[in-house]
Coordinates of N, CA and C and ligand atoms in Angstrom, one line a residue:
M1 N 18.8 -10.2 19.1 CA 18.2 -11.5 19.3 C 18.2 -12.3 17.9
T2 N 18.7 -13.5 17.9 CA 18.7 -14.3 16.7 C 17.5 -15.2 16.7
V3 N 16.7 -15.2 15.6 CA 15.5 -16.1 15.6 C 15.9 -17.4 14.9
N4 N 15.1 -18.4 15.2 CA 15.3 -19.7 14.7 C 14.7 -19.9 13.3
L5 N 15.5 -20.3 12.4 CA 14.9 -20.5 11.0 C 14.5 -21.9 10.7
E6 N 14.6 -22.7 11.8 CA 14.3 -24.2 11.6 C 13.0 -24.5 10.9
K7 N 12.0 -23.8 11.2 CA 10.6 -24.1 10.7 C 10.5 -23.9 9.2
I8 N 11.4 -23.0 8.7 CA 11.2 -22.6 7.2 C 12.5 -23.1 6.4
T9 N 13.3 -23.9 7.0 CA 14.5 -24.4 6.3 C 14.6 -25.9 6.5
R10 N 15.4 -26.5 5.7 CA 15.8 -27.9 5.9 C 17.3 -28.0 5.8
Q11 N 18.0 -28.5 6.7 CA 19.4 -28.5 6.8 C 20.0 -27.1 6.4
G12 N 19.3 -26.1 6.9 CA 19.8 -24.8 6.7 C 19.5 -24.2 5.4
K13 N 18.8 -24.9 4.5 CA 18.6 -24.5 3.1 C 17.1 -24.2 3.0
A14 N 16.7 -23.4 1.9 CA 15.3 -23.0 1.8 C 14.9 -23.1 0.3
L15 N 13.6 -23.5 0.2 CA 12.9 -23.4 -1.1 C 11.5 -22.9 -0.9
F16 N 11.3 -21.6 -1.1 CA 9.9 -21.1 -0.9 C 9.2 -20.9 -2.2
L17 N 7.9 -21.3 -2.2 CA 7.1 -21.1 -3.3 C 6.3 -19.8 -3.2
A18 N 6.7 -18.8 -4.1 CA 6.1 -17.5 -4.0 C 4.8 -17.4 -4.8
Y19 N 3.7 -16.9 -4.1 CA 2.4 -16.8 -4.8 C 1.7 -15.5 -4.3
D20 N 2.4 -14.4 -4.4 CA 1.8 -13.1 -4.1 C 1.7 -12.3 -5.4
Q21 N 1.9 -12.9 -6.5 CA 1.9 -12.2 -7.8 C 0.5 -11.7 -8.1
G22 N -0.5 -12.3 -7.5 CA -1.9 -12.0 -7.8 C -2.2 -10.5 -7.5
I23 N -1.5 -10.0 -6.5 CA -1.7 -8.5 -6.2 C -0.6 -7.7 -6.9
E24 N 0.6 -8.2 -7.0 CA 1.7 -7.4 -7.5 C 1.5 -7.2 -9.1
H25 N 1.1 -8.3 -9.7 CA 1.0 -8.2 -11.2 C -0.4 -8.4 -11.7
G26 N -1.3 -9.0 -10.9 CA -2.7 -9.2 -11.4 C -2.7 -10.6 -12.0
P27 N -4.0 -11.1 -12.3 CA -4.1 -12.4 -12.8 C -3.5 -12.7 -14.2
T28 N -2.9 -11.6 -14.8 CA -2.2 -11.8 -16.1 C -1.1 -12.9 -16.0
D29 N -0.6 -13.1 -14.8 CA 0.5 -14.1 -14.6 C -0.1 -15.5 -14.6
F30 N -1.5 -15.6 -14.5 CA -2.1 -17.0 -14.3 C -2.7 -17.5 -15.5
N31 N -2.9 -18.8 -15.5 CA -3.8 -19.5 -16.5 C -4.7 -20.5 -15.7
D32 N -5.4 -21.3 -16.5 CA -6.4 -22.2 -15.8 C -5.7 -23.2 -14.8
S33 N -4.4 -23.5 -15.0 CA -3.8 -24.5 -14.1 C -3.2 -23.8 -12.9
N34 N -3.1 -22.5 -12.8 CA -2.5 -21.9 -11.6 C -3.2 -20.7 -11.0
V35 N -4.4 -20.4 -11.5 CA -5.2 -19.3 -11.0 C -5.8 -19.7 -9.6
N36 N -5.9 -21.0 -9.4 CA -6.5 -21.4 -8.1 C -5.5 -21.7 -7.0
P37 N -5.5 -20.9 -6.0 CA -4.5 -21.0 -4.9 C -4.4 -22.4 -4.3
A38 N -5.6 -23.2 -4.4 CA -5.6 -24.5 -3.8 C -4.6 -25.4 -4.6
R39 N -4.5 -25.2 -5.9 CA -3.6 -26.0 -6.7 C -2.1 -25.7 -6.4
I40 N -1.9 -24.4 -6.0 CA -0.5 -24.0 -5.7 C -0.1 -24.6 -4.3
L41 N -1.1 -24.7 -3.4 CA -0.8 -25.3 -2.1 C -0.5 -26.8 -2.3
E42 N -1.2 -27.4 -3.3 CA -0.9 -28.8 -3.6 C 0.5 -29.0 -4.1
I43 N 0.9 -28.1 -5.0 CA 2.3 -28.2 -5.5 C 3.3 -28.0 -4.3
A44 N 3.0 -27.0 -3.5 CA 3.9 -26.8 -2.3 C 4.0 -28.0 -1.4
E45 N 2.9 -28.7 -1.2 CA 2.9 -29.8 -0.3 C 3.6 -31.0 -0.9
K46 N 3.4 -31.2 -2.2 CA 3.9 -32.4 -2.9 C 5.4 -32.2 -3.3
G47 N 5.8 -30.9 -3.5 CA 7.2 -30.7 -3.9 C 8.1 -30.6 -2.7
C48 N 9.3 -30.2 -2.9 CA 10.2 -30.3 -1.7 C 10.4 -28.9 -1.1
F49 N 9.3 -28.1 -1.0 CA 9.3 -26.7 -0.6 C 9.4 -26.7 0.9
T50 N 10.0 -25.6 1.4 CA 10.1 -25.4 2.9 C 9.2 -24.2 3.3
G51 N 8.4 -23.7 2.4 CA 7.5 -22.6 2.8 C 6.7 -22.2 1.6
I52 N 5.5 -21.7 1.9 CA 4.6 -21.1 0.8 C 4.3 -19.6 1.2
I53 N 4.5 -18.8 0.2 CA 4.3 -17.3 0.4 C 2.9 -16.9 -0.1
F54 N 2.1 -16.4 0.8 CA 0.8 -15.9 0.5 C 0.6 -14.5 1.1
Q55 N -0.3 -13.8 0.5 CA -0.9 -12.6 1.1 C -1.9 -13.1 2.1
K56 N -2.4 -12.2 3.0 CA -3.3 -12.7 4.1 C -4.6 -13.2 3.5
G57 N -5.1 -12.5 2.5 CA -6.4 -12.9 2.0 C -6.4 -14.4 1.5
V58 N -5.4 -14.7 0.7 CA -5.3 -16.1 0.2 C -5.1 -17.0 1.3
A59 N -4.2 -16.6 2.3 CA -3.9 -17.5 3.4 C -5.2 -17.8 4.2
E60 N -6.0 -16.7 4.4 CA -7.2 -16.9 5.2 C -8.2 -17.8 4.6
K61 N -8.3 -17.8 3.2 CA -9.3 -18.6 2.5 C -8.8 -20.0 2.1
Y62 N -7.5 -20.2 2.0 CA -7.1 -21.4 1.4 C -6.1 -22.2 2.4
Y63 N -5.5 -21.6 3.3 CA -4.5 -22.3 4.1 C -5.2 -22.7 5.4
D64 N -5.1 -24.0 5.7 CA -5.7 -24.5 6.9 C -4.5 -24.9 7.9
K65 N -4.3 -24.1 8.9 CA -3.2 -24.3 9.7 C -3.1 -25.7 10.4
K66 N -4.3 -26.3 10.5 CA -4.3 -27.7 11.2 C -4.0 -28.7 10.1
R67 N -4.5 -28.5 8.9 CA -4.3 -29.6 7.9 C -3.1 -29.4 7.0
N68 N -2.8 -28.2 6.6 CA -1.6 -28.0 5.7 C -0.3 -28.2 6.5
K69 N 0.6 -28.9 5.9 CA 1.9 -29.2 6.5 C 3.0 -28.2 6.1
I70 N 2.8 -27.6 4.9 CA 3.8 -26.7 4.4 C 3.8 -25.4 5.3
P71 N 5.0 -25.0 5.8 CA 5.0 -23.8 6.6 C 4.5 -22.5 5.8
L72 N 3.7 -21.7 6.4 CA 3.2 -20.5 5.8 C 4.0 -19.3 6.1
I73 N 4.3 -18.5 5.0 CA 5.0 -17.3 5.1 C 4.0 -16.2 4.6
V74 N 3.7 -15.3 5.5 CA 2.7 -14.3 5.2 C 3.4 -13.0 4.8
K75 N 3.0 -12.5 3.6 CA 3.6 -11.3 3.1 C 2.8 -10.1 3.8
L76 N 3.5 -9.2 4.4 CA 2.8 -8.2 5.2 C 2.5 -6.9 4.4
N77 N 3.2 -6.7 3.3 CA 2.8 -5.5 2.5 C 2.6 -5.9 1.1
G78 N 2.1 -5.0 0.3 CA 1.9 -5.4 -1.1 C 1.2 -4.2 -1.8
K79 N 1.3 -4.2 -3.1 CA 0.7 -3.1 -3.9 C 0.4 -3.7 -5.3
T80 N -0.5 -3.0 -6.1 CA -0.7 -3.4 -7.5 C 0.3 -2.7 -8.4
N81 N 0.3 -3.2 -9.6 CA 1.2 -2.4 -10.6 C 0.4 -1.4 -11.4
L82 N -0.9 -1.1 -11.0 CA -1.7 -0.2 -11.7 C -1.3 1.3 -11.5
V83 N -0.7 1.4 -10.3 CA -0.2 2.8 -10.0 C 1.2 2.9 -10.6
K84 N 1.4 3.8 -11.5 CA 2.6 3.8 -12.3 C 3.7 4.7 -11.7
D85 N 3.6 5.1 -10.5 CA 4.6 6.0 -9.9 C 6.0 5.3 -10.1
E86 N 7.0 6.2 -10.5 CA 8.3 5.7 -10.6 C 8.9 5.2 -9.3
D87 N 8.5 5.9 -8.3 CA 9.0 5.6 -6.9 C 7.9 4.9 -6.1
P88 N 8.1 3.6 -6.0 CA 7.0 2.8 -5.4 C 7.0 2.8 -3.9
Y89 N 5.8 2.6 -3.4 CA 5.6 2.4 -1.9 C 4.7 1.3 -1.8
S90 N 5.0 0.3 -0.9 CA 4.2 -0.8 -0.7 C 3.7 -0.8 0.8
P91 N 2.5 -0.5 1.0 CA 2.0 -0.3 2.4 C 1.8 -1.6 3.1
Q92 N 1.9 -1.6 4.5 CA 1.7 -2.8 5.3 C 0.1 -3.0 5.2
I93 N -0.3 -4.2 5.0 CA -1.7 -4.6 4.9 C -2.0 -5.7 5.9
C94 N -1.1 -6.2 6.6 CA -1.3 -7.3 7.5 C -0.4 -7.1 8.7
S95 N -1.0 -7.4 9.9 CA -0.2 -7.2 11.1 C 0.5 -8.6 11.5
I96 N 1.4 -8.5 12.4 CA 2.1 -9.7 12.9 C 1.0 -10.6 13.6
K97 N 0.1 -10.0 14.3 CA -0.9 -10.8 15.1 C -1.7 -11.6 14.1
E98 N -2.2 -10.9 13.0 CA -3.0 -11.6 12.0 C -2.2 -12.7 11.4
A99 N -1.0 -12.4 11.0 CA -0.1 -13.5 10.4 C 0.0 -14.7 11.3
L100 N 0.2 -14.4 12.6 CA 0.3 -15.6 13.6 C -1.0 -16.3 13.7
D101 N -2.1 -15.6 13.7 CA -3.4 -16.2 13.8 C -3.7 -17.1 12.6
L102 N -3.1 -16.7 11.4 CA -3.3 -17.5 10.2 C -2.4 -18.7 10.2
G103 N -1.4 -18.8 11.1 CA -0.5 -19.9 11.2 C 0.8 -19.7 10.6
A104 N 1.2 -18.4 10.5 CA 2.5 -18.1 9.9 C 3.7 -18.6 10.7
S105 N 4.7 -19.1 9.9 CA 6.0 -19.5 10.5 C 7.0 -18.5 10.2
A106 N 6.7 -17.5 9.4 CA 7.6 -16.4 9.1 C 6.8 -15.3 8.4
V107 N 7.3 -14.1 8.3 CA 6.6 -13.0 7.6 C 7.6 -12.4 6.6
G108 N 7.0 -11.8 5.6 CA 7.8 -11.1 4.6 C 7.4 -9.7 4.3
Y109 N 8.3 -8.9 3.9 CA 8.0 -7.4 3.7 C 8.9 -6.9 2.6
T110 N 8.3 -6.2 1.6 CA 9.2 -5.6 0.5 C 9.6 -4.2 0.8
I111 N 10.9 -4.0 0.7 CA 11.4 -2.6 0.8 C 12.0 -2.2 -0.6
Y112 N 11.4 -1.1 -1.2 CA 12.0 -0.6 -2.4 C 13.1 0.4 -2.1
L113 N 14.3 -0.2 -2.0 CA 15.4 0.7 -1.6 C 15.7 1.7 -2.7
G114 N 15.9 2.9 -2.3 CA 16.2 4.0 -3.3 C 14.9 4.7 -3.7
S115 N 13.7 4.2 -3.4 CA 12.5 4.9 -3.7 C 12.4 6.1 -2.9
E116 N 11.7 7.1 -3.4 CA 11.4 8.3 -2.6 C 10.7 8.0 -1.3
F117 N 10.1 6.9 -1.3 CA 9.3 6.5 -0.1 C 10.0 5.4 0.8
E118 N 11.3 5.3 0.5 CA 12.1 4.3 1.2 C 11.9 4.4 2.7
S119 N 12.0 5.7 3.2 CA 12.0 5.8 4.7 C 10.7 5.4 5.3
F120 N 9.5 5.4 4.6 CA 8.3 4.9 5.1 C 8.4 3.4 5.3
M121 N 9.0 2.7 4.3 CA 9.1 1.3 4.3 C 10.2 0.8 5.4
T122 N 11.3 1.5 5.5 CA 12.3 1.1 6.5 C 11.7 1.3 7.9
A123 N 10.9 2.4 8.1 CA 10.3 2.6 9.4 C 9.3 1.5 9.7
E124 N 8.5 1.2 8.8 CA 7.4 0.2 9.0 C 8.1 -1.2 9.3
F125 N 9.2 -1.4 8.5 CA 9.9 -2.7 8.6 C 10.6 -2.8 10.0
G126 N 11.1 -1.7 10.5 CA 11.7 -1.6 11.8 C 10.8 -2.1 12.9
K127 N 9.5 -1.6 12.8 CA 8.5 -2.0 13.8 C 8.1 -3.5 13.7
I128 N 7.9 -3.9 12.4 CA 7.6 -5.3 12.2 C 8.7 -6.2 12.7
Q129 N 9.9 -5.9 12.4 CA 11.1 -6.7 12.8 C 11.1 -6.9 14.3
E130 N 10.9 -5.8 15.0 CA 11.0 -5.8 16.5 C 9.9 -6.7 17.0
E131 N 8.6 -6.5 16.5 CA 7.5 -7.3 17.0 C 7.7 -8.8 16.6
A132 N 8.1 -9.0 15.4 CA 8.3 -10.4 15.0 C 9.3 -11.1 15.8
H133 N 10.5 -10.4 16.1 CA 11.5 -11.1 16.8 C 11.1 -11.3 18.3
D134 N 10.3 -10.4 18.8 CA 9.8 -10.6 20.2 C 9.0 -11.9 20.2
R135 N 8.4 -12.3 19.1 CA 7.6 -13.6 19.1 C 8.4 -14.7 18.4
D136 N 9.7 -14.5 18.2 CA 10.5 -15.6 17.6 C 10.1 -15.9 16.2
L137 N 9.6 -14.9 15.5 CA 9.1 -15.1 14.1 C 10.2 -14.6 13.1
P138 N 10.7 -15.4 12.2 CA 11.7 -14.9 11.2 C 11.1 -13.9 10.3
V139 N 11.9 -13.0 9.9 CA 11.5 -11.9 8.9 C 12.3 -12.0 7.7
I140 N 11.6 -12.1 6.5 CA 12.2 -12.1 5.2 C 12.0 -10.8 4.6
A141 N 13.1 -10.1 4.1 CA 12.9 -8.8 3.5 C 13.2 -9.0 2.0
W142 N 12.1 -8.6 1.2 CA 12.3 -8.6 -0.3 C 13.0 -7.3 -0.5
M143 N 14.3 -7.3 -0.8 CA 15.1 -6.1 -1.0 C 15.2 -5.7 -2.4
Y144 N 14.3 -4.9 -2.9 CA 14.2 -4.5 -4.3 C 14.6 -3.1 -4.6
P145 N 15.8 -2.8 -5.1 CA 16.1 -1.4 -5.4 C 15.2 -0.9 -6.6
R146 N 14.6 0.1 -6.4 CA 13.6 0.6 -7.5 C 13.3 2.1 -7.3
G147 N 13.1 2.8 -8.4 CA 12.7 4.2 -8.3 C 13.7 5.1 -9.1
R148 N 13.3 6.4 -9.2 CA 14.1 7.3 -10.0 C 15.6 7.3 -9.7
N149 N 15.9 7.1 -8.4 CA 17.3 7.2 -8.0 C 18.1 5.9 -8.3
V150 N 17.4 4.9 -8.8 CA 18.1 3.6 -9.1 C 18.2 3.5 -10.6
N151 N 19.4 3.6 -11.1 CA 19.6 3.6 -12.6 C 19.4 2.2 -13.1
S152 N 19.8 1.1 -12.4 CA 19.6 -0.2 -12.9 C 19.3 -1.1 -11.7
E153 N 18.2 -1.8 -11.7 CA 17.8 -2.7 -10.6 C 18.7 -4.0 -10.6
S154 N 19.4 -4.2 -11.8 CA 20.2 -5.4 -11.9 C 21.7 -5.1 -11.7
D155 N 22.0 -3.9 -11.4 CA 23.4 -3.6 -11.1 C 23.9 -4.3 -9.9
P156 N 24.9 -5.2 -10.0 CA 25.4 -6.0 -8.9 C 25.7 -5.1 -7.7
K157 N 26.2 -3.9 -7.9 CA 26.6 -3.1 -6.7 C 25.4 -2.7 -5.9
V158 N 24.3 -2.4 -6.7 CA 23.0 -2.0 -6.0 C 22.4 -3.2 -5.3
I159 N 22.5 -4.4 -5.9 CA 22.0 -5.6 -5.3 C 22.8 -5.9 -4.0
A160 N 24.1 -5.7 -4.0 CA 24.9 -6.0 -2.8 C 24.5 -4.9 -1.8
Y161 N 24.3 -3.7 -2.2 CA 23.8 -2.7 -1.2 C 22.5 -3.1 -0.6
A162 N 21.6 -3.6 -1.4 CA 20.3 -4.0 -0.9 C 20.4 -5.1 0.1
A163 N 21.3 -6.1 -0.2 CA 21.5 -7.2 0.7 C 22.1 -6.7 2.0
R164 N 23.1 -5.8 1.9 CA 23.7 -5.2 3.1 C 22.7 -4.4 4.0
A165 N 21.9 -3.7 3.3 CA 20.8 -2.9 4.0 C 19.9 -3.8 4.8
G166 N 19.6 -5.0 4.2 CA 18.8 -6.0 4.8 C 19.4 -6.5 6.2
L167 N 20.7 -6.7 6.1 CA 21.5 -7.0 7.4 C 21.3 -5.9 8.4
E168 N 21.6 -4.7 7.9 CA 21.6 -3.5 8.8 C 20.2 -3.3 9.5
L169 N 19.2 -3.6 8.7 CA 17.8 -3.4 9.1 C 17.3 -4.6 10.0
G170 N 18.0 -5.7 10.1 CA 17.7 -6.8 11.0 C 16.9 -7.9 10.3
A171 N 16.9 -8.0 9.0 CA 16.2 -9.1 8.3 C 17.0 -10.4 8.6
D172 N 16.2 -11.5 8.7 CA 16.8 -12.8 9.0 C 17.3 -13.4 7.6
I173 N 16.4 -13.1 6.6 CA 16.7 -13.6 5.2 C 16.4 -12.4 4.3
V174 N 17.3 -12.2 3.3 CA 16.9 -11.2 2.3 C 16.7 -12.0 1.0
K175 N 15.7 -11.5 0.3 CA 15.3 -12.0 -1.0 C 15.8 -11.0 -2.1
V176 N 16.7 -11.4 -2.9 CA 17.3 -10.4 -3.9 C 17.3 -11.0 -5.3
R177 N 17.4 -10.2 -6.2 CA 17.6 -10.6 -7.6 C 19.0 -11.2 -7.8
Y178 N 19.1 -12.2 -8.7 CA 20.4 -12.7 -9.0 C 21.2 -11.7 -9.9
T179 N 22.5 -11.6 -9.7 CA 23.3 -10.6 -10.4 C 23.8 -11.1 -11.8
D180 N 23.4 -12.4 -12.1 CA 23.8 -13.0 -13.3 C 25.3 -13.3 -13.4
S181 N 26.0 -13.3 -12.3 CA 27.4 -13.9 -12.3 C 27.7 -14.4 -10.9
L182 N 28.3 -15.6 -10.9 CA 28.6 -16.2 -9.6 C 29.5 -15.3 -8.7
E183 N 30.5 -14.7 -9.3 CA 31.4 -13.9 -8.6 C 30.8 -12.7 -7.9
S184 N 30.0 -12.0 -8.7 CA 29.3 -10.8 -8.1 C 28.3 -11.2 -7.1
F185 N 27.6 -12.4 -7.3 CA 26.6 -12.8 -6.3 C 27.3 -13.3 -5.0
R186 N 28.5 -13.8 -5.1 CA 29.3 -14.1 -3.9 C 29.5 -12.9 -3.0
W187 N 29.7 -11.8 -3.7 CA 29.9 -10.5 -2.9 C 28.6 -10.1 -2.3
V188 N 27.5 -10.3 -3.0 CA 26.2 -10.0 -2.4 C 26.0 -10.8 -1.1
V189 N 26.3 -12.1 -1.2 CA 26.1 -13.0 0.0 C 27.0 -12.5 1.1
E190 N 28.3 -12.2 0.8 CA 29.2 -11.7 1.8 C 28.7 -10.4 2.4
S191 N 28.2 -9.6 1.6 CA 27.7 -8.3 2.1 C 26.5 -8.4 3.1
A192 N 25.8 -9.5 2.9 CA 24.6 -9.8 3.8 C 25.1 -10.3 5.1
G193 N 26.3 -10.7 5.3 CA 26.9 -11.2 6.5 C 26.1 -12.4 7.1
K194 N 25.6 -12.3 8.3 CA 24.9 -13.4 8.9 C 23.4 -13.5 8.5
T195 N 23.0 -12.5 7.8 CA 21.6 -12.5 7.2 C 21.7 -13.5 6.0
K196 N 20.8 -14.4 5.9 CA 20.8 -15.4 4.8 C 20.3 -14.8 3.6
V197 N 20.7 -15.4 2.4 CA 20.3 -14.9 1.1 C 19.5 -15.9 0.3
V198 N 18.3 -15.5 -0.1 CA 17.6 -16.4 -1.1 C 17.4 -15.5 -2.4
A199 N 17.4 -16.2 -3.5 CA 17.3 -15.5 -4.8 C 15.8 -15.6 -5.3
M200 N 15.4 -14.4 -5.8 CA 14.0 -14.4 -6.4 C 14.1 -15.1 -7.8
G201 N 12.9 -15.5 -8.3 CA 12.9 -16.2 -9.5 C 12.9 -15.3 -10.8
G202 N 11.9 -14.4 -10.8 CA 11.8 -13.6 -12.0 C 10.8 -14.3 -13.0
S203 N 10.6 -13.6 -14.2 CA 9.7 -14.2 -15.1 C 10.1 -15.5 -15.7
K204 N 9.2 -16.3 -16.2 CA 9.5 -17.6 -16.6 C 10.5 -17.7 -17.7
E205 N 11.5 -18.5 -17.5 CA 12.5 -18.7 -18.6 C 12.7 -20.2 -18.9
A206 N 13.5 -20.5 -19.9 CA 13.7 -21.9 -20.2 C 14.3 -22.6 -19.0
E207 N 13.8 -23.9 -18.8 CA 14.1 -24.5 -17.5 C 15.7 -24.8 -17.4
E208 N 16.3 -25.1 -18.5 CA 17.8 -25.3 -18.5 C 18.5 -24.1 -18.0
D209 N 18.1 -22.9 -18.5 CA 18.8 -21.7 -18.2 C 18.5 -21.4 -16.7
F210 N 17.3 -21.6 -16.3 CA 16.9 -21.3 -14.9 C 17.8 -22.2 -13.9
L211 N 17.9 -23.5 -14.3 CA 18.7 -24.4 -13.4 C 20.2 -24.1 -13.4
V212 N 20.7 -23.6 -14.6 CA 22.1 -23.3 -14.6 C 22.4 -22.1 -13.6
K213 N 21.5 -21.1 -13.7 CA 21.6 -20.0 -12.7 C 21.5 -20.4 -11.3
A214 N 20.5 -21.4 -11.1 CA 20.3 -21.9 -9.7 C 21.6 -22.5 -9.1
K215 N 22.3 -23.2 -10.0 CA 23.6 -23.8 -9.5 C 24.6 -22.7 -9.1
E216 N 24.6 -21.7 -9.9 CA 25.6 -20.6 -9.6 C 25.2 -19.9 -8.3
I217 N 23.9 -19.7 -8.1 CA 23.4 -19.0 -6.9 C 23.7 -19.8 -5.7
M218 N 23.6 -21.1 -5.7 CA 24.0 -21.9 -4.6 C 25.5 -21.9 -4.4
A219 N 26.2 -22.0 -5.5 CA 27.7 -22.0 -5.4 C 28.2 -20.7 -4.8
A220 N 27.4 -19.6 -4.9 CA 27.8 -18.3 -4.4 C 27.6 -18.2 -2.9
G221 N 26.8 -19.2 -2.3 CA 26.6 -19.2 -0.9 C 25.2 -18.8 -0.4
A222 N 24.3 -18.7 -1.4 CA 22.9 -18.5 -1.0 C 22.3 -19.7 -0.3
I223 N 21.3 -19.5 0.5 CA 20.7 -20.7 1.1 C 19.6 -21.3 0.3
G224 N 19.2 -20.6 -0.8 CA 18.1 -21.2 -1.6 C 17.3 -20.1 -2.4
F225 N 16.0 -20.4 -2.6 CA 15.3 -19.6 -3.5 C 13.9 -19.3 -3.0
A226 N 13.3 -18.2 -3.5 CA 11.9 -17.9 -3.3 C 11.4 -17.6 -4.7
V227 N 10.8 -18.6 -5.2 CA 10.5 -18.6 -6.6 C 9.0 -18.9 -6.9
G228 N 8.4 -18.3 -7.9 CA 7.0 -18.5 -8.2 C 6.8 -18.9 -9.6
R229 N 6.9 -17.9 -10.6 CA 6.5 -18.2 -11.9 C 7.3 -19.3 -12.6
N230 N 8.6 -19.4 -12.3 CA 9.4 -20.5 -12.9 C 8.9 -21.9 -12.4
I231 N 8.1 -22.0 -11.4 CA 7.6 -23.3 -10.9 C 6.2 -23.4 -11.4
W232 N 5.3 -22.5 -11.0 CA 3.9 -22.8 -11.3 C 3.4 -22.4 -12.7
Q233 N 4.3 -21.7 -13.5 CA 4.0 -21.5 -14.9 C 4.6 -22.6 -15.7
S234 N 5.3 -23.5 -15.1 CA 5.9 -24.6 -15.9 C 4.8 -25.7 -16.1
K235 N 5.0 -26.4 -17.2 CA 4.0 -27.5 -17.5 C 4.1 -28.6 -16.5
E236 N 5.3 -28.7 -15.9 CA 5.6 -29.8 -14.9 C 6.2 -29.2 -13.6
P237 N 5.4 -28.5 -12.8 CA 5.9 -27.8 -11.6 C 6.7 -28.7 -10.7
L238 N 6.2 -30.0 -10.5 CA 6.9 -30.9 -9.6 C 8.2 -31.3 -10.1
L239 N 8.3 -31.4 -11.4 CA 9.7 -31.8 -12.0 C 10.7 -30.7 -11.8
V240 N 10.2 -29.5 -12.0 CA 11.2 -28.3 -11.9 C 11.6 -28.2 -10.4
S241 N 10.6 -28.4 -9.5 CA 10.9 -28.2 -8.1 C 11.8 -29.3 -7.6
R242 N 11.7 -30.5 -8.2 CA 12.6 -31.6 -7.9 C 14.0 -31.3 -8.3
S243 N 14.2 -30.8 -9.6 CA 15.5 -30.5 -10.1 C 16.1 -29.4 -9.2
L244 N 15.3 -28.4 -8.8 CA 15.8 -27.3 -8.0 C 16.2 -27.9 -6.6
S245 N 15.4 -28.8 -6.1 CA 15.8 -29.3 -4.7 C 17.0 -30.2 -4.8
E246 N 17.2 -30.8 -5.9 CA 18.5 -31.6 -6.0 C 19.7 -30.7 -6.1
I247 N 19.5 -29.5 -6.7 CA 20.6 -28.5 -6.7 C 20.9 -28.0 -5.2
I248 N 19.8 -27.8 -4.5 CA 19.9 -27.3 -3.1 C 20.4 -28.3 -2.2
W249 N 19.8 -29.5 -2.1 CA 20.1 -30.5 -1.1 C 21.0 -31.7 -1.6
G250 N 21.1 -31.8 -2.9 CA 21.9 -32.9 -3.4 C 20.9 -34.1 -3.7
Q251 N 21.2 -34.9 -4.7 CA 20.2 -35.9 -5.1 C 19.8 -36.9 -3.9
K252 N 20.8 -37.2 -3.1 CA 20.5 -38.2 -2.1 C 19.5 -37.7 -1.0
N253 N 19.5 -36.4 -0.8 CA 18.7 -35.9 0.3 C 17.3 -35.5 -0.1
V254 N 17.0 -35.6 -1.4 CA 15.7 -35.2 -1.9 C 14.6 -36.3 -1.7
Ligands
FBP301 P1 8.7 -14.8 -9.1 O1 9.6 -15.9 -8.9 O2 7.5 -15.2 -9.9 O3 9.5 -13.7 -9.8 O4 8.3 -14.2 -7.7 C1 9.2 -13.5 -6.9 C2 8.5 -12.2 -6.5 O5 9.4 -11.5 -5.6 C3 7.2 -12.3 -5.9 O6 7.2 -12.6 -4.6 C4 6.5 -11.0 -6.2 O7 5.2 -11.0 -6.4 C5 7.2 -10.6 -7.5 O8 8.4 -11.3 -7.7 C6 7.4 -9.1 -7.7 O9 8.0 -8.9 -8.9 P2 8.3 -7.4 -9.4 O10 8.1 -6.5 -8.3 O11 9.7 -7.5 -10.0 O12 7.2 -7.2 -10.5

């Protein structure tokens, strides 16, 4: 069954504002201007975003499904970085029912491909994907190769493998790291087949560098981005999101 991505895309393209770093990294990523989730919701609503990514706790306390217009994407699993296991496992902490009650238009789940615990995550993902698709809810897979078996998380071959695994597992969209070259990222997109590809942001970098990469990512065939720190750690989040959306949709359409 193919699910409809219309609610979380515009003209088939996507720009998601990621804000689940509070659990993944802790408030070390934040400062006074972005520690408050209400402020991030404001950026998401004023910018050209097609979705906001929250964990269930933040969604429950800050997202009002009647008032907020930006589509909600609920992250269903998560972990802190205090546990230093080389082979990560990110357990499910929210159900599809809870996500729908919160007003979700899509759900997300991280799979650490190559981790010793990969099979727990692929099994959990399989159930989530089935239930979500039964309810016509798109599923975004954060496909992150990580663990002792993965020599380099940024190896283009491993990233292409992760994208392909996302297709095989039934993800509607995979979120993967950029390979740092247009040519190798084109292969990542081709490997994902009919599963759409969005690029993750990564830690904050100079805006010019970030936007140059963004152009390459779109030229390689991705449908967009799921980015957090490069937007809300910027002094001008709305300006960066505008530049990004001009790259995605073209100046006239923004
Ligand atoms: P950023 O754009 O801030 O990198 O966010 C993307 C993201 O995937 C988040 O959704 C997630 O919290 C974080 O990166 C996880 O990063 P990592 O596991 O590499 O520390």
